[in-house]
Amino acid sequence: MEITIEDLPGHTKASLSGRFDTTGAIAIELPFNTLANERRALVIDLSNVTFMSSYGIRVLLRGGKIAMSKGAKLVIFCPDTAVSKVLTRAGTSDLIPVYPTLSAATAAVS
Amino acid sequence: MPELERLTTWLQHVTRGAGLHDDMAFAVQLCLEEAVANIVMYSGLQEAAPIAIEIAHSGGIITATVMDGAPPFDPTQVPLREKPASLEKTRVGELGIHLIRLYSSEMRYERRGDHNLLTLRFDRAKTPAAWA
């Protein structure tokens, strides 16, 4: 799993790609937490994520908690895929806003 | 975690070879990843100890078994996860068994000798809500 970070006007976009399974989530956990700790407005782009496990959700929730504790905004962009269904069914989307389009996610943190 | 990487590769091969629908293939991969990750990370099983996984496909039903020699652990007895009121109050872990419940049609456990035996069924006729 890879993470690409773009600092854009008004927000930061973190694009994840690959399988957000246990192995992938452990690989990006530290940089993801650092990002959540340092940025004020963060869009997590999951459009190129092909799989989501509980450890992936755990990383997202921890990042969301870190951002909230700093008064920062963190939202997820995830099109309607098997990955977004996992987020919905596990209740993650009730805790961290999930948007089906990048423009909607960006608007939410701007 | 090399064991989980090997599992992923094998599961992708098996589910592709069986010609499963995408949603069922996803469910099988997810539930077995969760079951094995729980054993590898939390059971106290020694690193070199084997974990045996079998998958059978018959009449559109997938039956998967996971057997390990760790101390007894019955995931069917883990309390249902309550819906958290807020991000602040939610626990970040303990989601794996919750996902297995959501994505499998049936989860059974038995202690067989010195081993845990977990059996998961995936039946399109009893489509879990998570597949919809």
PDB file of N, CA, C and O in Angstrom, chain B residues 39-77:
ATOM      1  N   ILE B  39      -5.511 -14.480  14.977  1.00  0.00           N
ATOM      2  CA  ILE B  39      -4.663 -15.544  15.532  1.00  0.00           C
ATOM      3  C   ILE B  39      -3.213 -15.071  15.588  1.00  0.00           C
ATOM      4  O   ILE B  39      -2.535 -15.204  16.621  1.00  0.00           O
ATOM      5  N   VAL B  40      -2.734 -14.506  14.475  1.00  0.00           N
ATOM      6  CA  VAL B  40      -1.327 -14.099  14.383  1.00  0.00           C
ATOM      7  C   VAL B  40      -1.000 -12.996  15.397  1.00  0.00           C
ATOM      8  O   VAL B  40       0.054 -13.015  16.043  1.00  0.00           O
ATOM      9  N   MET B  41      -1.924 -12.059  15.565  1.00  0.00           N
ATOM     10  CA  MET B  41      -1.612 -10.872  16.368  1.00  0.00           C
ATOM     11  C   MET B  41      -1.982 -11.005  17.840  1.00  0.00           C
ATOM     12  O   MET B  41      -1.359 -10.380  18.688  1.00  0.00           O
ATOM     13  N   TYR B  42      -3.026 -11.800  18.148  1.00  0.00           N
ATOM     14  CA  TYR B  42      -3.549 -11.738  19.513  1.00  0.00           C
ATOM     15  C   TYR B  42      -3.620 -13.074  20.252  1.00  0.00           C
ATOM     16  O   TYR B  42      -3.887 -13.101  21.444  1.00  0.00           O
ATOM     17  N   SER B  43      -3.420 -14.195  19.562  1.00  0.00           N
ATOM     18  CA  SER B  43      -3.688 -15.477  20.219  1.00  0.00           C
ATOM     19  C   SER B  43      -2.543 -15.966  21.100  1.00  0.00           C
ATOM     20  O   SER B  43      -2.730 -16.838  21.935  1.00  0.00           O
ATOM     21  N   GLY B  44      -1.350 -15.418  20.875  1.00  0.00           N
ATOM     22  CA  GLY B  44      -0.197 -15.912  21.606  1.00  0.00           C
ATOM     23  C   GLY B  44       0.424 -17.144  20.966  1.00  0.00           C
ATOM     24  O   GLY B  44       1.346 -17.749  21.527  1.00  0.00           O
ATOM     25  N   LEU B  45      -0.069 -17.509  19.795  1.00  0.00           N
ATOM     26  CA  LEU B  45       0.485 -18.654  19.077  1.00  0.00           C
ATOM     27  C   LEU B  45       1.925 -18.340  18.673  1.00  0.00           C
ATOM     28  O   LEU B  45       2.231 -17.236  18.222  1.00  0.00           O
ATOM     29  N   GLN B  46       2.793 -19.333  18.840  1.00  0.00           N
ATOM     30  CA  GLN B  46       4.201 -19.111  18.477  1.00  0.00           C
ATOM     31  C   GLN B  46       4.318 -18.859  16.979  1.00  0.00           C
ATOM     32  O   GLN B  46       3.552 -19.387  16.166  1.00  0.00           O
ATOM     33  N   GLU B  47       5.317 -18.069  16.629  1.00  0.00           N
ATOM     34  CA  GLU B  47       5.447 -17.586  15.251  1.00  0.00           C
ATOM     35  C   GLU B  47       5.495 -18.715  14.222  1.00  0.00           C
ATOM     36  O   GLU B  47       4.908 -18.631  13.154  1.00  0.00           O
ATOM     37  N   ALA B  48       6.209 -19.780  14.565  1.00  0.00           N
ATOM     38  CA  ALA B  48       6.376 -20.855  13.579  1.00  0.00           C
ATOM     39  C   ALA B  48       5.245 -21.881  13.610  1.00  0.00           C
ATOM     40  O   ALA B  48       5.218 -22.806  12.798  1.00  0.00           O
ATOM     41  N   ALA B  49       4.298 -21.727  14.536  1.00  0.00           N
ATOM     42  CA  ALA B  49       3.222 -22.713  14.656  1.00  0.00           C
ATOM     43  C   ALA B  49       2.294 -22.642  13.447  1.00  0.00           C
ATOM     44  O   ALA B  49       1.980 -21.550  12.962  1.00  0.00           O
ATOM     45  N   PRO B  50       1.839 -23.792  12.969  1.00  0.00           N
ATOM     46  CA  PRO B  50       1.010 -23.770  11.759  1.00  0.00           C
ATOM     47  C   PRO B  50      -0.417 -23.296  12.019  1.00  0.00           C
ATOM     48  O   PRO B  50      -0.957 -23.478  13.113  1.00  0.00           O
ATOM     49  N   ILE B  51      -0.984 -22.694  11.004  1.00  0.00           N
ATOM     50  CA  ILE B  51      -2.414 -22.371  10.963  1.00  0.00           C
ATOM     51  C   ILE B  51      -2.931 -23.038   9.692  1.00  0.00           C
ATOM     52  O   ILE B  51      -2.415 -22.770   8.601  1.00  0.00           O
ATOM     53  N   ALA B  52      -3.896 -23.940   9.856  1.00  0.00           N
ATOM     54  CA  ALA B  52      -4.392 -24.689   8.694  1.00  0.00           C
ATOM     55  C   ALA B  52      -5.699 -24.086   8.193  1.00  0.00           C
ATOM     56  O   ALA B  52      -6.623 -23.847   8.976  1.00  0.00           O
ATOM     57  N   ILE B  53      -5.753 -23.814   6.897  1.00  0.00           N
ATOM     58  CA  ILE B  53      -6.959 -23.228   6.297  1.00  0.00           C
ATOM     59  C   ILE B  53      -7.415 -24.131   5.157  1.00  0.00           C
ATOM     60  O   ILE B  53      -6.605 -24.524   4.309  1.00  0.00           O
ATOM     61  N   GLU B  54      -8.697 -24.453   5.162  1.00  0.00           N
ATOM     62  CA  GLU B  54      -9.264 -25.226   4.054  1.00  0.00           C
ATOM     63  C   GLU B  54     -10.478 -24.487   3.516  1.00  0.00           C
ATOM     64  O   GLU B  54     -11.244 -23.884   4.288  1.00  0.00           O
ATOM     65  N   ILE B  55     -10.628 -24.551   2.216  1.00  0.00           N
ATOM     66  CA  ILE B  55     -11.794 -23.930   1.588  1.00  0.00           C
ATOM     67  C   ILE B  55     -12.435 -24.954   0.658  1.00  0.00           C
ATOM     68  O   ILE B  55     -11.753 -25.564  -0.168  1.00  0.00           O
ATOM     69  N   ALA B  56     -13.744 -25.127   0.814  1.00  0.00           N
ATOM     70  CA  ALA B  56     -14.483 -26.027  -0.073  1.00  0.00           C
ATOM     71  C   ALA B  56     -15.589 -25.224  -0.766  1.00  0.00           C
ATOM     72  O   ALA B  56     -16.191 -24.329  -0.166  1.00  0.00           O
ATOM     73  N   HIS B  57     -15.838 -25.540  -2.011  1.00  0.00           N
ATOM     74  CA  HIS B  57     -16.841 -24.824  -2.812  1.00  0.00           C
ATOM     75  C   HIS B  57     -17.801 -25.853  -3.379  1.00  0.00           C
ATOM     76  O   HIS B  57     -17.386 -26.718  -4.148  1.00  0.00           O
ATOM     77  N   SER B  58     -19.070 -25.761  -2.988  1.00  0.00           N
ATOM     78  CA  SER B  58     -20.040 -26.738  -3.478  1.00  0.00           C
ATOM     79  C   SER B  58     -21.414 -26.098  -3.558  1.00  0.00           C
ATOM     80  O   SER B  58     -21.894 -25.513  -2.575  1.00  0.00           O
ATOM     81  N   GLY B  59     -22.040 -26.209  -4.712  1.00  0.00           N
ATOM     82  CA  GLY B  59     -23.402 -25.697  -4.872  1.00  0.00           C
ATOM     83  C   GLY B  59     -23.549 -24.226  -4.556  1.00  0.00           C
ATOM     84  O   GLY B  59     -24.576 -23.811  -4.016  1.00  0.00           O
ATOM     85  N   GLY B  60     -22.543 -23.454  -4.884  1.00  0.00           N
ATOM     86  CA  GLY B  60     -22.618 -22.012  -4.643  1.00  0.00           C
ATOM     87  C   GLY B  60     -22.320 -21.618  -3.206  1.00  0.00           C
ATOM     88  O   GLY B  60     -22.433 -20.441  -2.848  1.00  0.00           O
ATOM     89  N   ILE B  61     -21.991 -22.604  -2.381  1.00  0.00           N
ATOM     90  CA  ILE B  61     -21.684 -22.318  -0.975  1.00  0.00           C
ATOM     91  C   ILE B  61     -20.192 -22.532  -0.742  1.00  0.00           C
ATOM     92  O   ILE B  61     -19.630 -23.559  -1.142  1.00  0.00           O
ATOM     93  N   ILE B  62     -19.577 -21.558  -0.100  1.00  0.00           N
ATOM     94  CA  ILE B  62     -18.173 -21.682   0.284  1.00  0.00           C
ATOM     95  C   ILE B  62     -18.123 -22.014   1.775  1.00  0.00           C
ATOM     96  O   ILE B  62     -18.785 -21.355   2.582  1.00  0.00           O
ATOM     97  N   THR B  63     -17.384 -23.043   2.105  1.00  0.00           N
ATOM     98  CA  THR B  63     -17.149 -23.369   3.517  1.00  0.00           C
ATOM     99  C   THR B  63     -15.651 -23.280   3.772  1.00  0.00           C
ATOM    100  O   THR B  63     -14.861 -23.945   3.092  1.00  0.00           O
ATOM    101  N   ALA B  64     -15.277 -22.456   4.716  1.00  0.00           N
ATOM    102  CA  ALA B  64     -13.857 -22.260   5.032  1.00  0.00           C
ATOM    103  C   ALA B  64     -13.623 -22.641   6.485  1.00  0.00           C
ATOM    104  O   ALA B  64     -14.428 -22.303   7.356  1.00  0.00           O
ATOM    105  N   THR B  65     -12.546 -23.371   6.736  1.00  0.00           N
ATOM    106  CA  THR B  65     -12.196 -23.702   8.120  1.00  0.00           C
ATOM    107  C   THR B  65     -10.797 -23.175   8.420  1.00  0.00           C
ATOM    108  O   THR B  65      -9.915 -23.174   7.551  1.00  0.00           O
ATOM    109  N   VAL B  66     -10.643 -22.705   9.633  1.00  0.00           N
ATOM    110  CA  VAL B  66      -9.348 -22.210  10.110  1.00  0.00           C
ATOM    111  C   VAL B  66      -9.043 -22.949  11.405  1.00  0.00           C
ATOM    112  O   VAL B  66      -9.847 -22.898  12.351  1.00  0.00           O
ATOM    113  N   MET B  67      -7.917 -23.646  11.449  1.00  0.00           N
ATOM    114  CA  MET B  67      -7.557 -24.402  12.648  1.00  0.00           C
ATOM    115  C   MET B  67      -6.198 -23.951  13.159  1.00  0.00           C
ATOM    116  O   MET B  67      -5.253 -23.784  12.375  1.00  0.00           O
ATOM    117  N   ASP B  68      -6.127 -23.720  14.475  1.00  0.00           N
ATOM    118  CA  ASP B  68      -4.860 -23.299  15.073  1.00  0.00           C
ATOM    119  C   ASP B  68      -4.706 -23.945  16.438  1.00  0.00           C
ATOM    120  O   ASP B  68      -5.692 -24.386  17.036  1.00  0.00           O
ATOM    121  N   GLY B  69      -3.483 -23.978  16.928  1.00  0.00           N
ATOM    122  CA  GLY B  69      -3.190 -24.614  18.206  1.00  0.00           C
ATOM    123  C   GLY B  69      -3.015 -23.628  19.351  1.00  0.00           C
ATOM    124  O   GLY B  69      -2.365 -23.941  20.353  1.00  0.00           O
ATOM    125  N   ALA B  70      -3.595 -22.474  19.226  1.00  0.00           N
ATOM    126  CA  ALA B  70      -3.507 -21.449  20.277  1.00  0.00           C
ATOM    127  C   ALA B  70      -4.430 -21.820  21.443  1.00  0.00           C
ATOM    128  O   ALA B  70      -5.275 -22.712  21.305  1.00  0.00           O
ATOM    129  N   PRO B  71      -4.307 -21.134  22.568  1.00  0.00           N
ATOM    130  CA  PRO B  71      -5.244 -21.352  23.671  1.00  0.00           C
ATOM    131  C   PRO B  71      -6.689 -21.154  23.203  1.00  0.00           C
ATOM    132  O   PRO B  71      -6.930 -20.442  22.223  1.00  0.00           O
ATOM    133  N   PRO B  72      -7.641 -21.780  23.903  1.00  0.00           N
ATOM    134  CA  PRO B  72      -9.034 -21.689  23.451  1.00  0.00           C
ATOM    135  C   PRO B  72      -9.511 -20.250  23.288  1.00  0.00           C
ATOM    136  O   PRO B  72      -9.286 -19.411  24.160  1.00  0.00           O
ATOM    137  N   PHE B  73     -10.153 -20.017  22.158  1.00  0.00           N
ATOM    138  CA  PHE B  73     -10.782 -18.704  21.923  1.00  0.00           C
ATOM    139  C   PHE B  73     -11.975 -18.909  21.001  1.00  0.00           C
ATOM    140  O   PHE B  73     -11.820 -19.369  19.871  1.00  0.00           O
ATOM    141  N   ASP B  74     -13.158 -18.596  21.530  1.00  0.00           N
ATOM    142  CA  ASP B  74     -14.391 -18.767  20.769  1.00  0.00           C
ATOM    143  C   ASP B  74     -14.895 -17.399  20.317  1.00  0.00           C
ATOM    144  O   ASP B  74     -15.502 -16.670  21.102  1.00  0.00           O
ATOM    145  N   PRO B  75     -14.676 -17.058  19.061  1.00  0.00           N
ATOM    146  CA  PRO B  75     -15.096 -15.720  18.599  1.00  0.00           C
ATOM    147  C   PRO B  75     -16.603 -15.543  18.566  1.00  0.00           C
ATOM    148  O   PRO B  75     -17.083 -14.403  18.604  1.00  0.00           O
ATOM    149  N   THR B  76     -17.356 -16.670  18.541  1.00  0.00           N
ATOM    150  CA  THR B  76     -18.820 -16.524  18.509  1.00  0.00           C
ATOM    151  C   THR B  76     -19.352 -15.986  19.845  1.00  0.00           C
ATOM    152  O   THR B  76     -20.494 -15.544  19.915  1.00  0.00           O
ATOM    153  N   GLN B  77     -18.517 -16.070  20.893  1.00  0.00           N
ATOM    154  CA  GLN B  77     -18.950 -15.591  22.208  1.00  0.00           C
ATOM    155  C   GLN B  77     -18.560 -14.137  22.467  1.00  0.00           C
ATOM    156  O   GLN B  77     -18.866 -13.592  23.533  1.00  0.00           O
TER     157      GLN B  77
END
